[in-house]
Amino acid sequence: MANPNPLYGTGIFRRRIHLRADDNAVAVELEDGNHGFRIVLRHDGEQVSGIDVDAVRHPFNTCPEAAVPLQRIVGQRLDISAQTLRDRLVPGENCTHMFDMAALALSHARGNGSALEYDMAVEDEVDGRASRVEISRDGRSVHAWQVQAHHIVAPAALAGLPMMRGFHAWASRQFEGAELEAAIALQRAYFVAQSRRFSFDPPEANPGIGDGMPQGSCYSYNHGAVERALRSTNTVRDFTHTPEKLLRFEP
């Protein structure tokens, strides 16, 4: 099992996603403290014709293999509903982050020439005090919440709502369009931010099977992969004080 991170409580988890849609392709880049991915989704204006994945930085040696189940998106219509996409691709059989990036690309595939950038910041939760959890789109704040023990405490209109299990149910009722898209992205960042609580050094002592994650949490935690999932070395970054380095994919 991983050990507590002695630096937890002193930092901020940061994630950045950049998307650009052109004539027949959408490029999405994602980087945070644990991951660095690039994807390009290609289409003919009606359906997906291909998807390419560049797994730059990832927690396990098995993560790049998740590019294979993601190929199920090829042939899907651009106007497919989010629920149908989840049913056909089965998120638990994919890399969570590749899947989210592909879904985001799909939803913006017809925005020729458009670009957007999301920045997410999740403060460490210290001594039981609420932490600030925020997402901005192209530099403008979309959601800014105070969260304690995995539940929102402010703003008052959202107080008591969960940030983990049950999030998507209430968020889908509360928000729509761009606000819902941003809320889902922020929840995912909050989930990944919990990894800051732990130290996975030395990597060889922390294989995937030792994490105790439920079967199907993601590709690398599935039977057949988790037994082979060895933690990658030198992959964790701390962007607390250097958000400008996000999406540089520095070694």
Short mmCIF file of C-alpha atoms in Angstrom, two decimals, residues 17-129:
data_model
loop_
_atom_site.label_atom_id
_atom_site.label_comp_id
_atom_site.label_asym_id
_atom_site.label_seq_id
_atom_site.Cartn_x
_atom_site.Cartn_y
_atom_site.Cartn_z
CA ILE A 17 -6.94 20.69 -21.04
CA HIS A 18 -6.56 22.38 -24.42
CA LEU A 19 -8.82 21.60 -27.37
CA ARG A 20 -8.73 22.78 -30.97
CA ALA A 21 -11.21 21.77 -33.65
CA ASP A 22 -10.28 22.04 -37.33
CA ASP A 23 -12.00 20.92 -40.55
CA ASN A 24 -11.96 17.18 -39.96
CA ALA A 25 -10.03 16.73 -36.72
CA VAL A 26 -10.08 17.69 -33.07
CA ALA A 27 -6.84 17.76 -31.07
CA VAL A 28 -7.00 17.54 -27.29
CA GLU A 29 -4.10 17.81 -24.85
CA LEU A 30 -4.25 17.07 -21.12
CA GLU A 31 -1.62 17.39 -18.44
CA ASP A 32 -1.73 17.25 -14.66
CA GLY A 33 0.44 16.01 -11.83
CA ASN A 34 -0.04 12.37 -12.81
CA HIS A 35 -0.82 12.33 -16.52
CA GLY A 36 0.15 13.69 -19.90
CA PHE A 37 -1.90 12.69 -22.94
CA ARG A 38 -2.53 13.93 -26.47
CA ILE A 39 -5.25 12.66 -28.76
CA VAL A 40 -6.43 13.53 -32.26
CA LEU A 41 -9.95 12.53 -33.23
CA ARG A 42 -10.60 12.51 -36.98
CA HIS A 43 -14.03 12.61 -38.66
CA ASP A 44 -15.78 13.14 -41.98
CA GLY A 45 -18.38 15.58 -40.70
CA GLU A 46 -20.83 12.82 -39.83
CA GLN A 47 -18.94 10.12 -37.96
CA VAL A 48 -15.57 9.37 -36.39
CA SER A 49 -13.04 8.04 -38.89
CA GLY A 50 -10.07 7.55 -36.59
CA ILE A 51 -8.44 8.38 -33.29
CA ASP A 52 -4.73 8.62 -32.44
CA VAL A 53 -3.33 8.58 -28.91
CA ASP A 54 0.01 9.77 -27.60
CA ALA A 55 0.45 8.62 -24.00
CA VAL A 56 3.30 10.89 -22.89
CA ARG A 57 3.16 10.34 -19.13
CA HIS A 58 1.04 7.84 -17.22
CA PRO A 59 0.94 6.01 -13.87
CA PHE A 60 1.34 2.41 -15.12
CA ASN A 61 3.11 0.60 -17.92
CA THR A 62 -0.28 -0.79 -18.99
CA CYS A 63 -1.96 2.60 -19.54
CA PRO A 64 -0.96 3.03 -23.23
CA GLU A 65 -2.69 -0.28 -24.01
CA ALA A 66 -6.00 1.50 -23.41
CA ALA A 67 -5.67 3.09 -26.84
CA VAL A 68 -7.02 -0.23 -28.18
CA PRO A 69 -10.51 -0.26 -26.58
CA LEU A 70 -10.78 3.46 -27.36
CA GLN A 71 -10.86 2.51 -31.07
CA ARG A 72 -14.51 1.55 -30.54
CA ILE A 73 -15.26 5.23 -31.03
CA VAL A 74 -14.41 4.88 -34.73
CA GLY A 75 -17.63 4.76 -36.72
CA GLN A 76 -19.71 6.48 -34.04
CA ARG A 77 -21.84 9.42 -35.18
CA LEU A 78 -20.78 12.89 -34.09
CA ASP A 79 -24.23 13.53 -32.63
CA ILE A 80 -24.21 10.42 -30.42
CA SER A 81 -25.59 11.07 -26.94
CA ALA A 82 -23.24 10.99 -23.97
CA GLN A 83 -25.08 8.02 -22.44
CA THR A 84 -25.00 6.00 -25.67
CA LEU A 85 -21.30 6.69 -25.99
CA ARG A 86 -20.73 5.42 -22.44
CA ASP A 87 -22.79 2.31 -23.16
CA ARG A 88 -20.85 1.49 -26.32
CA LEU A 89 -17.35 2.31 -25.15
CA VAL A 90 -17.77 1.21 -21.49
CA PRO A 91 -15.64 3.73 -19.55
CA GLY A 92 -14.38 1.12 -17.09
CA GLU A 93 -12.74 -0.78 -19.95
CA ASN A 94 -10.89 2.36 -21.07
CA CYS A 95 -8.36 4.75 -19.63
CA THR A 96 -10.56 7.25 -17.79
CA HIS A 97 -8.64 10.23 -19.16
CA MET A 98 -8.41 9.04 -22.76
CA PHE A 99 -12.15 8.37 -22.68
CA ASP A 100 -12.94 11.82 -21.27
CA MET A 101 -10.71 13.48 -23.86
CA ALA A 102 -12.34 11.54 -26.69
CA ALA A 103 -15.82 12.43 -25.44
CA LEU A 104 -14.83 16.09 -25.22
CA ALA A 105 -13.39 16.00 -28.74
CA LEU A 106 -16.55 14.38 -30.04
CA SER A 107 -18.79 17.03 -28.49
CA HIS A 108 -16.77 19.80 -30.18
CA ALA A 109 -16.12 18.05 -33.50
CA ARG A 110 -18.32 20.42 -35.48
CA GLY A 111 -16.77 23.56 -34.04
CA ASN A 112 -14.43 24.16 -36.96
CA GLY A 113 -11.70 26.64 -36.02
CA SER A 114 -12.75 26.80 -32.39
CA ALA A 115 -10.43 26.37 -29.43
CA LEU A 116 -10.85 26.27 -25.68
CA GLU A 117 -8.71 25.75 -22.63
CA TYR A 118 -9.78 24.52 -19.20
CA ASP A 119 -7.69 25.12 -16.10
CA MET A 120 -8.53 23.24 -12.90
CA ALA A 121 -7.11 23.79 -9.42
CA VAL A 122 -7.82 21.70 -6.32
CA GLU A 123 -6.28 22.85 -3.06
CA ASP A 124 -5.05 20.23 -0.60
CA GLU A 125 -7.52 19.78 2.25
CA VAL A 126 -5.75 20.72 5.49
CA ASP A 127 -6.84 19.88 9.05
CA GLY A 128 -10.43 19.28 8.02
CA ARG A 129 -10.81 22.76 6.52
#
